[in-house]
Amino acid sequence: MPLHPKSDRRPRPKLHPPHRERAQKRTREPGRLMSYLTMLFFFCAFTLLFLKDLAWQGFALALLVPALLALGINLLPRLFPADRLLLSLANFLCALGVLVLYATSPALAYRQAAYYGVGLVAMVLCIYMVRAVRSWRLPVLLLYPVSLGLLALPLVIGRETNGATNWIYLGGLSFQPSEMVKISLLIIISYAMTRRRMLLWLTFSVICLALLMLQKDLGTALLYYGVTLMLFYASSGNLALTGLGLAGGAGAAVMGYRMFAHVKRRVAVWLNPWADYNSAGYQIVQGLMALASGGLFGMGLGLGSPRSIPVYETDFIFAVICEQFGLVFGMSVLAMYVALIWRGATIAMQARRSFHGLLAMGATLMLGLQTFVIIGGVIKLIPLTGVTMPFVSSGGSSLLSSMCLIGLMQGVDSLNDDDLDEDARLAGLGRKH
Amino acid sequence: MPETVFEVLSQAMRYFFALLGVMLVWRAMAWQLAERRTRHRRLQRLPDAGMIGEMVVVRGCDDVAEGTTFPMPYEGTLGSARGSDLTLPCRGVVRRHLDFSFQSRCGVLLYVSPGQTCVLDGVTLNARSKPRQHPMVHGSVLEIGGCELRLRLFEGLETGKKRLSAKKAERAPSVDETVRYVPPYAPPGEQTAAAKPVKRRQGHAASSKE
């Protein structure tokens, strides 16, 4: 033992107090700044809207939405096996929908916020479903007739809305079965393609497409067809048959154009909306004018005239965003979708089982294609079809199905993490985190 | 608040919102890249990640020498096509001869393509055979085309008893029940070698730590 304390020349280990180490870990975490920025954005935006009319609801939302976001982004991944980046992006887009709807028609915003809460619960259920179900044979056998029955229901008891008979009204509730069937379509197709049961997925897709065509729901039919074809290519790699399917789809589109008058009219409006800007082309023209009047930085939140666009709360919500926040922000929203799709594709590529890979890829493709179809329609890149913008557009069915798709992706991601942990355990390295 | 004041405030705030939007995208992309880097670093330490073991060629053919090992993923295809997970360019092996998938506490299930056959531990399998009744476990020998391959699973992976009935396969056996199968017809010298499970390799980062 040294006589004098200074005679001990060994360097002492630097000891940080635990709270400091925790603080360092927090700052290193990449998602923390993103959640702070998201909360700041929505706090400022709702406060601004509160200042407009000094309604207490605006102030309540200015406090509630950032608090819910903090809860959703930071607390949920601690309670459930959820991917924080996916959750952050989906939460941002959902909250953006509530904000834009509150700026235009507050009653829709409250309803959307309630659906958002239900969507979070549905997402957690989907995560556990993917994790818990080991054999998908029985669920697929059950889902097959139930989904087809549900999809056929609007033809029997449905009511025509905006030219398509795809809504069911039961009591005070209304919902769109095709949104719910999206989830079962992905499960059935992924299962059948993994088990190489061509007849199973082919009959299901064809019957679904036929029912959607009978309902005149062309946008959803396009989504179902596109996702089935892309999943077929992802599972088989057969370029020739995929090309054949693509050619068949193009042929059907041409036939539909020649046979149905409403398809002809829609294409004509897409080609030149200004020719009939007071009736058929009114919606597209108003959307384009909103995009143009927004400019680079927008007219300002709560300003402009978004209500002049027909169906501004669902199909044309991107035009409303661009009018109020500008093209720069609109491009940022698009980039968020790109980040979400990138993340989904990464999860699908990392999956160990082909069923999980196809499921995650299908969910990603569904969200990506839906975003492309609606934004392409709004900016007049492709003919307008009546689909919603995922997470943002008003509508419970759409929001619920989008959250379920995110839940499927998150379930697969959590299984990927489990597999990697298992690999580390088997290699004798132990868990990393 | 007066309308004009609100207009000025809202128009001033739009630049701030645009900036926040761009920053959010930048953070999301940076986050994605950071996660990718972390995963890549982790995978570098686990070179056998995604694999369950290896298939050793016991009897080869012209293009596949004896003793050649093929890493075995959890799930994939076996065939003569170059894109297969286990490429076996032998006579009698078609482009996609069979699909396989590992089920924990059961073994590797084989789904033989229509019109093709293979022999697993002396039992001939075809497209009609029930995969769960004939799982491939550690030490199983698969005869396909002119080749004979033996499965060697990594240490720690659990497989069920040999040839579980369909009902038993549904009920996963407990850990105590799991056994490592040694084929009874293996030569005495090879019997112990076949029964010995393969150890996972550890990456350079882990070994340098040790």
XYZ file of C-alpha atoms in Angstrom:
643
model
C 0.000 0.000 0.000
C 1.545 3.394 -0.951
C 2.458 5.688 1.898
C 1.530 8.837 0.073
C -1.511 9.114 -2.168
C 0.597 10.814 -4.893
C 2.928 7.841 -5.128
C 0.172 5.879 -6.858
C 0.857 6.821 -10.499
C -1.689 4.571 -12.143
C -4.237 6.579 -14.178
C -7.590 6.559 -12.556
C -10.500 5.407 -14.719
C -12.818 8.235 -15.668
C -16.122 7.621 -14.031
C -19.168 9.406 -15.381
C -22.192 9.588 -13.190
C -25.019 7.427 -14.542
C -27.244 10.369 -15.379
C -24.498 11.851 -17.565
C -24.026 8.581 -19.419
C -27.722 8.402 -20.015
C -27.709 11.967 -21.329
C -24.836 11.145 -23.716
C -26.735 8.104 -24.972
C -29.809 10.230 -25.535
C -27.966 12.781 -27.655
C -26.376 10.004 -29.708
C -29.743 8.487 -30.505
C -30.584 9.555 -34.075
C -34.333 9.785 -33.656
C -34.431 12.140 -30.724
C -33.909 15.313 -32.741
C -36.535 14.187 -35.209
C -39.149 13.735 -32.495
C -38.275 17.187 -31.053
C -38.602 18.778 -34.499
C -41.932 17.029 -35.103
C -43.319 18.231 -31.781
C -42.070 21.768 -32.411
C -43.681 21.822 -35.853
C -47.108 20.794 -34.631
C -46.996 22.967 -31.524
C -46.228 26.057 -33.641
C -48.789 25.156 -36.315
C -51.690 24.536 -33.922
C -50.780 27.617 -31.855
C -50.917 29.690 -35.041
C -54.358 28.322 -35.841
C -55.453 29.009 -32.265
C -54.389 32.637 -32.686
C -56.605 32.913 -35.761
C -59.955 32.549 -34.002
C -58.886 32.036 -30.357
C -60.940 28.844 -30.131
C -59.949 26.706 -27.152
C -59.910 23.573 -29.318
C -56.915 24.942 -31.208
C -54.981 25.499 -27.994
C -55.949 22.047 -26.720
C -54.691 20.497 -29.956
C -51.468 22.553 -29.728
C -50.760 20.802 -26.433
C -52.364 17.423 -27.129
C -50.933 16.596 -30.556
C -47.233 17.105 -29.599
C -47.861 15.184 -26.360
C -49.473 12.318 -28.288
C -46.606 12.368 -30.774
C -44.052 12.169 -27.966
C -46.020 9.289 -26.528
C -46.348 7.562 -29.888
C -42.744 7.993 -30.985
C -40.937 7.463 -27.683
C -43.195 5.408 -25.443
C -44.812 2.932 -27.849
C -41.495 1.381 -28.996
C -40.674 0.722 -25.345
C -43.952 -1.075 -24.739
C -44.313 -2.894 -28.069
C -41.814 -4.244 -30.596
C -42.077 -1.298 -32.988
C -39.633 0.389 -35.328
C -39.157 3.992 -34.250
C -38.375 5.432 -37.665
C -41.478 3.932 -39.256
C -43.532 5.057 -36.307
C -42.132 8.597 -36.459
C -42.861 8.950 -40.162
C -46.376 7.514 -39.898
C -47.151 9.654 -36.846
C -45.915 12.800 -38.578
C -48.088 12.153 -41.620
C -51.166 11.338 -39.498
C -50.710 14.490 -37.420
C -50.230 16.495 -40.632
C -53.594 15.204 -41.816
C -55.238 16.333 -38.580
C -53.559 19.755 -38.885
C -54.602 20.388 -42.487
C -58.143 19.225 -41.769
C -58.320 21.453 -38.687
C -57.224 24.413 -40.817
C -59.966 23.724 -43.366
C -62.865 22.084 -41.507
C -62.350 21.416 -37.776
C -65.185 18.873 -37.431
C -63.357 16.496 -39.785
C -60.130 16.992 -37.836
C -61.648 15.788 -34.534
C -63.002 12.694 -36.254
C -59.648 12.076 -37.906
C -57.869 12.372 -34.549
C -60.214 9.740 -33.092
C -59.560 7.421 -36.040
C -55.835 7.986 -35.545
C -56.125 6.618 -31.996
C -58.047 3.580 -33.258
C -55.423 3.174 -35.988
C -52.638 3.005 -33.403
C -54.468 0.182 -31.621
C -54.987 -1.627 -34.949
C -51.289 -1.210 -35.719
C -50.262 -2.823 -32.419
C -52.709 -5.694 -33.079
C -51.169 -6.243 -36.512
C -47.661 -6.312 -35.001
C -48.708 -9.038 -32.581
C -50.603 -10.914 -35.269
C -47.483 -11.154 -37.458
C -45.402 -12.225 -34.473
C -47.861 -14.687 -32.993
C -49.213 -16.580 -35.997
C -46.876 -19.457 -36.852
C -48.987 -21.245 -39.428
C -50.978 -19.021 -41.789
C -52.928 -21.858 -43.381
C -56.037 -21.551 -41.248
C -56.146 -17.716 -41.241
C -55.823 -17.741 -45.033
C -58.624 -20.289 -45.401
C -60.820 -18.090 -43.210
C -59.817 -14.803 -44.814
C -60.457 -15.988 -48.359
C -64.280 -16.262 -48.247
C -64.698 -13.498 -45.646
C -62.761 -10.994 -47.767
C -64.614 -11.842 -50.956
C -67.945 -11.609 -49.141
C -66.979 -8.266 -47.660
C -65.864 -6.952 -51.037
C -69.117 -8.072 -52.665
C -71.239 -6.446 -49.958
C -71.337 -2.902 -51.477
C -72.892 -4.353 -54.625
C -75.805 -5.567 -52.485
C -76.281 -2.955 -49.776
C -73.848 -0.219 -50.872
C -74.601 3.304 -51.923
C -73.047 5.191 -54.808
C -70.646 7.932 -53.719
C -68.649 10.017 -56.225
C -69.445 7.613 -59.060
C -68.372 4.404 -57.281
C -70.493 1.949 -55.287
C -67.816 1.062 -52.765
C -69.247 2.317 -49.464
C -71.400 0.569 -46.906
C -73.607 2.523 -44.513
C -74.661 0.675 -41.366
C -76.518 2.768 -38.845
C -74.402 5.843 -38.271
C -71.223 4.136 -39.451
C -69.870 4.050 -42.967
C -66.843 2.190 -44.240
C -65.123 1.071 -47.393
C -64.591 -2.740 -47.446
C -61.929 -2.534 -50.168
C -59.634 -0.774 -47.671
C -59.907 -3.658 -45.197
C -59.512 -6.304 -47.907
C -56.116 -4.781 -48.783
C -54.667 -6.435 -45.679
C -56.148 -9.857 -46.421
C -55.085 -9.557 -50.070
C -51.477 -9.162 -48.964
C -51.680 -12.051 -46.487
C -53.353 -14.415 -48.969
C -51.061 -13.534 -51.867
C -47.904 -13.768 -49.751
C -48.975 -17.121 -48.338
C -50.003 -18.573 -51.708
C -46.878 -17.339 -53.480
C -44.652 -18.726 -50.747
C -46.378 -22.106 -50.965
C -46.383 -21.869 -54.780
C -50.152 -22.206 -54.994
C -50.750 -20.191 -58.121
C -54.426 -21.025 -58.398
C -55.154 -19.691 -54.919
C -53.730 -16.200 -55.415
C -54.727 -15.927 -59.059
C -58.408 -16.702 -58.404
C -58.497 -14.404 -55.390
C -56.948 -11.470 -57.283
C -59.139 -11.970 -60.344
C -62.361 -12.147 -58.289
C -61.297 -9.067 -56.302
C -60.564 -7.141 -59.513
C -63.885 -8.195 -61.051
C -65.806 -7.053 -57.957
C -63.956 -3.730 -57.912
C -64.653 -3.163 -61.589
C -68.340 -3.858 -60.979
C -68.263 -1.224 -58.237
C -66.487 1.170 -60.650
C -63.716 1.609 -58.067
C -60.958 1.939 -60.655
C -58.320 3.422 -58.333
C -58.456 0.532 -55.863
C -58.564 -1.973 -58.748
C -55.366 -0.412 -60.101
C -53.729 -0.749 -56.667
C -54.734 -4.410 -56.277
C -53.567 -5.252 -59.771
C -50.250 -3.404 -59.468
C -49.371 -4.880 -56.075
C -50.260 -8.438 -57.174
C -48.121 -8.122 -60.291
C -45.151 -6.649 -58.434
C -45.366 -9.277 -55.698
C -45.456 -11.977 -58.354
C -42.243 -10.594 -59.807
C -40.686 -10.314 -56.328
C -41.511 -13.935 -55.508
C -40.717 -15.612 -58.813
C -38.366 -13.280 -60.678
C -40.164 -14.346 -63.841
C -39.803 -11.329 -66.112
C -41.615 -12.897 -69.065
C -44.807 -13.687 -67.157
C -44.687 -10.317 -65.368
C -44.403 -8.605 -68.741
C -47.316 -10.664 -69.983
C -49.380 -9.580 -66.968
C -48.429 -5.965 -67.598
C -49.420 -6.248 -71.231
C -52.714 -7.846 -70.175
C -53.369 -4.947 -67.806
C -52.619 -2.419 -70.553
C -54.950 -4.293 -72.882
C -57.708 -4.280 -70.274
C -57.191 -0.525 -69.773
C -57.569 0.100 -73.517
C -60.673 -2.100 -73.604
C -62.107 -0.264 -70.590
C -61.440 3.051 -72.361
C -63.334 1.915 -75.457
C -66.201 0.241 -73.582
C -66.995 2.644 -70.718
C -68.037 6.241 -71.288
C -66.943 7.446 -67.834
C -63.393 6.172 -68.424
C -63.285 8.019 -71.750
C -64.479 11.204 -70.065
C -61.912 10.879 -67.292
C -59.039 10.450 -69.747
C -60.285 13.413 -71.797
C -60.372 15.560 -68.649
C -56.863 14.447 -67.768
C -55.537 15.324 -71.232
C -57.126 18.773 -71.282
C -58.973 19.853 -68.133
C -59.207 23.457 -69.380
C -61.510 22.437 -72.235
C -64.308 21.868 -69.730
C -63.070 23.766 -66.689
C -66.549 24.658 -65.409
C -67.879 21.101 -65.041
C -65.825 17.935 -65.619
C -62.388 19.558 -65.366
C -63.273 21.832 -62.461
C -61.654 19.669 -59.778
C -58.312 19.233 -61.558
C -58.203 22.882 -62.578
C -58.851 24.033 -59.011
C -56.176 21.646 -57.761
C -53.631 22.944 -60.255
C -54.513 26.523 -59.365
C -54.017 25.746 -55.679
C -50.595 24.269 -56.422
C -49.643 27.317 -58.471
C -50.934 29.886 -55.991
C -49.023 28.211 -53.154
C -45.693 28.854 -54.870
C -42.481 27.779 -53.191
C -43.389 28.642 -49.606
C -47.194 28.613 -49.660
C -49.806 31.216 -48.848
C -49.563 30.612 -45.131
C -51.323 28.214 -42.776
C -55.022 29.057 -42.432
C -54.958 31.275 -45.522
C -55.881 30.651 -49.160
C -59.105 29.078 -50.367
C -58.722 25.309 -50.147
C -62.479 24.789 -49.867
C -62.910 25.757 -53.498
C -61.420 22.406 -54.554
C -64.090 19.678 -54.673
C -63.291 16.749 -52.318
C -60.337 18.708 -50.933
C -60.327 16.656 -47.704
C -59.618 13.289 -49.345
C -58.389 13.136 -52.935
C -56.971 16.665 -53.178
C -55.404 17.066 -49.757
C -51.943 17.267 -51.325
C -53.058 20.336 -53.264
C -54.254 21.880 -49.970
C -50.873 21.148 -48.329
C -49.016 22.730 -51.249
C -51.298 25.761 -51.223
C -50.859 26.438 -47.513
C -47.254 25.292 -46.940
C -45.755 25.605 -50.411
C -43.928 23.381 -52.848
C -40.824 23.052 -50.651
C -42.875 21.561 -47.842
C -44.886 19.474 -50.339
C -41.631 17.997 -51.631
C -40.615 17.296 -48.037
C -43.860 15.377 -47.499
C -43.125 13.380 -50.649
C -39.606 12.695 -49.378
C -41.136 11.382 -46.148
C -43.129 8.874 -48.160
C -39.929 7.941 -49.970
C -38.186 7.406 -46.602
C -41.113 5.258 -45.463
C -40.973 3.143 -48.620
C -37.199 2.850 -48.372
C -37.559 1.642 -44.795
C -40.274 -0.838 -45.750
C -38.204 -2.225 -48.621
C -35.202 -2.588 -46.294
C -37.338 -4.536 -43.804
C -38.607 -6.790 -46.586
C -35.095 -7.468 -47.868
C -33.855 -8.346 -44.390
C -36.639 -10.863 -43.706
C -35.482 -14.451 -43.280
C -38.719 -16.102 -44.382
C -40.102 -15.455 -47.824
C -43.650 -15.077 -46.449
C -42.551 -12.241 -44.177
C -40.479 -10.699 -46.944
C -43.412 -10.713 -49.340
C -45.772 -9.405 -46.670
C -43.528 -6.437 -45.856
C -42.845 -5.800 -49.534
C -46.555 -5.936 -50.324
C -47.396 -3.445 -47.578
C -44.637 -1.141 -48.825
C -45.755 -1.420 -52.432
C -49.369 -0.803 -51.478
C -48.496 2.427 -49.658
C -46.032 3.520 -52.344
C -48.349 2.841 -55.256
C -51.287 4.521 -53.525
C -49.205 7.635 -52.882
C -47.996 7.689 -56.476
C -51.494 7.206 -57.908
C -53.105 10.007 -55.920
C -50.261 12.547 -56.097
C -49.770 11.725 -59.784
C -53.480 12.396 -60.286
C -53.382 15.700 -58.401
C -50.411 17.048 -60.356
C -51.901 15.760 -63.637
C -49.165 13.210 -64.259
C -51.681 10.352 -64.632
C -55.505 10.287 -64.890
C -57.162 10.980 -61.575
C -58.491 7.955 -59.700
C -60.369 8.131 -56.443
C -57.879 6.840 -53.887
C -56.832 8.538 -50.671
C -53.436 9.859 -49.700
C -52.195 7.371 -47.048
C -52.306 8.678 -43.442
C -53.156 12.243 -44.455
C -56.537 12.136 -46.215
C -59.710 12.292 -44.192
C -61.407 8.921 -43.718
C -61.420 6.233 -41.079
C -61.181 3.189 -43.360
C -58.202 4.569 -45.223
C -56.332 5.611 -42.075
C -57.070 2.294 -40.389
C -55.830 0.243 -43.341
C -52.697 2.402 -43.672
C -51.911 1.904 -39.985
C -52.496 -1.845 -40.375
C -50.027 -1.888 -43.277
C -47.489 -0.125 -41.065
C -48.274 -2.709 -38.362
C -47.488 -5.561 -40.776
C -44.176 -3.932 -41.657
C -43.341 -3.397 -37.999
C -44.222 -6.995 -37.139
C -41.810 -8.278 -39.784
C -39.154 -5.837 -38.589
C -39.464 -7.060 -35.018
C -39.090 -10.665 -36.230
C -35.948 -9.626 -38.136
C -34.533 -8.156 -34.944
C -35.386 -11.335 -33.043
C -33.609 -13.424 -35.684
C -30.507 -11.264 -35.474
C -30.538 -11.505 -31.678
C -30.854 -15.268 -31.978
C -27.878 -15.337 -34.363
C -25.849 -13.298 -31.893
C -26.853 -15.635 -29.079
C -25.882 -18.699 -31.085
C -22.577 -17.150 -32.052
C -21.849 -16.572 -28.385
C -21.836 -12.810 -28.634
C -24.965 -12.199 -26.609
C -27.527 -9.507 -27.166
C -26.171 -6.271 -28.434
C -28.565 -3.949 -26.748
C -56.617 38.440 -33.368
C -57.141 40.942 -36.226
C -57.103 39.298 -39.610
C -54.253 41.376 -40.997
C -51.992 40.572 -38.051
C -52.765 36.874 -38.449
C -51.959 37.075 -42.168
C -48.576 38.656 -41.473
C -47.814 36.087 -38.780
C -48.908 33.168 -40.950
C -46.873 34.386 -43.915
C -43.825 34.823 -41.712
C -44.235 31.354 -40.227
C -44.367 29.607 -43.620
C -40.569 29.920 -44.015
C -40.117 28.356 -40.599
C -42.449 25.476 -41.514
C -40.603 24.881 -44.784
C -37.300 24.812 -42.898
C -38.706 22.366 -40.342
C -40.027 20.153 -43.150
C -36.621 20.006 -44.826
C -34.904 19.332 -41.488
C -37.330 16.511 -40.732
C -36.569 14.848 -44.049
C -32.852 15.251 -43.457
C -33.152 13.657 -40.012
C -35.272 10.784 -41.350
C -32.741 9.995 -44.065
C -29.810 10.319 -41.632
C -31.610 8.018 -39.211
C -32.173 5.441 -41.915
C -28.502 5.553 -42.933
C -27.359 5.330 -39.303
C -29.531 2.260 -38.748
C -28.144 0.719 -41.884
C -24.570 1.288 -40.724
C -25.334 -0.190 -37.290
C -26.874 -3.281 -38.823
C -23.986 -3.671 -41.258
C -21.475 -3.465 -38.388
C -23.459 -6.031 -36.457
C -23.632 -8.373 -39.432
C -19.860 -8.095 -39.889
C -19.520 -9.677 -36.472
C -21.928 -12.442 -37.464
C -20.760 -13.889 -40.779
C -23.147 -16.830 -40.403
C -26.204 -14.667 -39.816
C -29.202 -16.015 -41.694
C -27.694 -19.499 -41.987
C -28.698 -22.621 -40.105
C -25.724 -24.816 -40.978
C -24.204 -26.415 -44.016
C -24.696 -29.248 -46.451
C -21.615 -31.406 -46.929
C -21.221 -33.345 -50.154
C -20.677 -36.966 -49.139
C -20.837 -38.370 -52.670
C -20.219 -35.916 -55.453
C -20.468 -35.798 -59.197
C -18.288 -34.355 -61.978
C -18.828 -30.725 -61.072
C -19.202 -31.049 -57.305
C -16.321 -32.618 -55.430
C -16.729 -34.637 -52.252
C -16.275 -32.620 -49.099
C -17.642 -29.429 -50.671
C -19.813 -27.503 -48.213
C -22.788 -25.329 -49.081
C -23.981 -22.814 -46.499
C -27.625 -23.487 -45.704
C -30.013 -20.539 -45.269
C -33.248 -20.699 -43.265
C -35.284 -20.943 -46.411
C -34.577 -21.260 -50.101
C -34.403 -23.401 -53.189
C -32.151 -26.241 -54.244
C -31.570 -26.807 -57.923
C -29.158 -26.567 -60.793
C -30.032 -22.920 -61.581
C -27.322 -20.425 -60.702
C -29.825 -18.288 -58.842
C -30.690 -21.094 -56.417
C -29.733 -20.798 -52.773
C -28.037 -24.207 -53.047
C -26.737 -24.647 -56.580
C -26.058 -28.269 -57.427
C -24.969 -28.584 -61.077
C -25.379 -32.367 -61.215
C -27.101 -34.702 -63.601
C -30.649 -35.473 -62.479
C -31.060 -32.153 -60.667
C -33.479 -29.746 -62.365
C -33.349 -25.959 -62.182
C -35.663 -25.823 -59.159
C -35.637 -29.288 -57.695
C -37.012 -28.533 -54.231
C -37.747 -25.767 -51.770
C -36.679 -26.010 -48.155
C -37.521 -24.106 -45.025
C -36.254 -24.501 -41.479
C -38.848 -24.775 -38.724
C -37.572 -24.450 -35.208
C -38.066 -27.607 -33.081
C -39.011 -29.578 -36.177
C -36.221 -29.470 -38.762
C -35.765 -28.559 -42.394
C -38.961 -29.199 -44.347
C -38.560 -30.208 -47.983
C -41.101 -29.258 -50.650
C -40.198 -31.270 -53.750
C -41.180 -29.729 -57.082
C -43.843 -31.551 -59.118
C -42.406 -34.381 -61.182
C -39.161 -34.553 -59.186
C -37.976 -36.937 -56.487
C -35.245 -37.141 -53.872
C -34.308 -39.644 -51.180
C -34.094 -38.501 -47.567
C -32.598 -41.018 -45.139
C -33.740 -43.869 -47.339
C -37.271 -42.538 -47.878
C -38.216 -41.412 -51.381
C -39.965 -38.035 -51.398
C -41.969 -36.431 -54.162
C -44.361 -33.497 -54.559
C -47.130 -35.410 -52.766
C -45.059 -36.256 -49.672
C -45.989 -34.344 -46.535
C -42.951 -32.280 -45.544
C -43.796 -32.270 -41.834
C -43.712 -36.048 -41.709
C -40.207 -36.171 -43.127
C -38.213 -33.286 -41.675
C -34.514 -33.130 -42.302
C -32.578 -33.005 -39.036
C -28.935 -32.810 -38.076
C -27.066 -35.641 -39.770
C -29.780 -36.454 -42.319
C -28.557 -37.577 -45.715
C -30.241 -36.308 -48.849
C -29.754 -38.110 -52.136
C -30.560 -35.929 -55.097
C -29.568 -36.673 -58.665
C -26.239 -38.418 -58.444
C -25.209 -36.562 -55.274
C -25.447 -37.342 -51.613
C -25.479 -34.471 -49.131
C -25.386 -34.515 -45.348
C -26.936 -31.732 -43.277
C -24.885 -30.310 -40.431
C -26.773 -27.846 -38.306
C -25.206 -25.138 -36.176
C -24.818 -25.798 -32.497
C -27.772 -24.545 -30.491
C -30.471 -24.973 -33.136
C -33.293 -27.163 -31.954
C -34.787 -29.830 -34.161
C -37.505 -32.279 -33.289
C -37.437 -36.041 -33.226
C -36.953 -37.883 -36.451
C -40.086 -38.320 -38.590
C -42.700 -36.657 -36.494
C -46.256 -37.476 -37.314
C -48.352 -34.574 -38.598
C -50.163 -34.193 -35.277
C -46.992 -34.315 -33.243
C -45.337 -31.819 -35.539
C -48.125 -29.330 -34.849
C -47.475 -29.634 -31.125
C -43.921 -28.397 -30.828
C -41.877 -30.717 -28.611
C -40.240 -29.320 -25.487
C -36.539 -28.586 -25.406
C -35.872 -31.791 -23.421
C -37.434 -33.857 -26.163
C -35.225 -32.504 -28.921
C -32.555 -34.857 -30.147
C -29.741 -34.785 -32.616
C -30.280 -37.552 -35.117
C -27.423 -39.795 -36.182
C -28.264 -41.849 -39.260
C -27.992 -45.518 -38.362
C -26.462 -46.480 -41.673
C -23.612 -44.007 -41.552
C -20.160 -45.611 -41.575
C -18.798 -46.072 -38.012
C -15.958 -43.645 -38.578
C -18.252 -40.947 -39.893
C -20.977 -41.431 -37.338
C -19.351 -39.279 -34.703
C -18.248 -36.670 -37.217
C -21.753 -36.346 -38.595
C -23.297 -36.076 -35.155
C -20.991 -33.269 -34.166
C -22.749 -29.974 -34.724
C -21.013 -27.159 -36.528
C -19.872 -24.159 -34.517
C -20.760 -20.757 -35.801
C -17.957 -18.593 -37.038
C -17.347 -15.278 -35.357
C -16.396 -12.180 -37.262
C -13.119 -10.300 -37.000
C -14.530 -7.706 -34.655
C -15.517 -10.325 -32.119
C -12.326 -12.336 -32.385
C -10.150 -9.261 -31.966
C -12.021 -8.545 -28.754
C -11.124 -11.952 -27.432
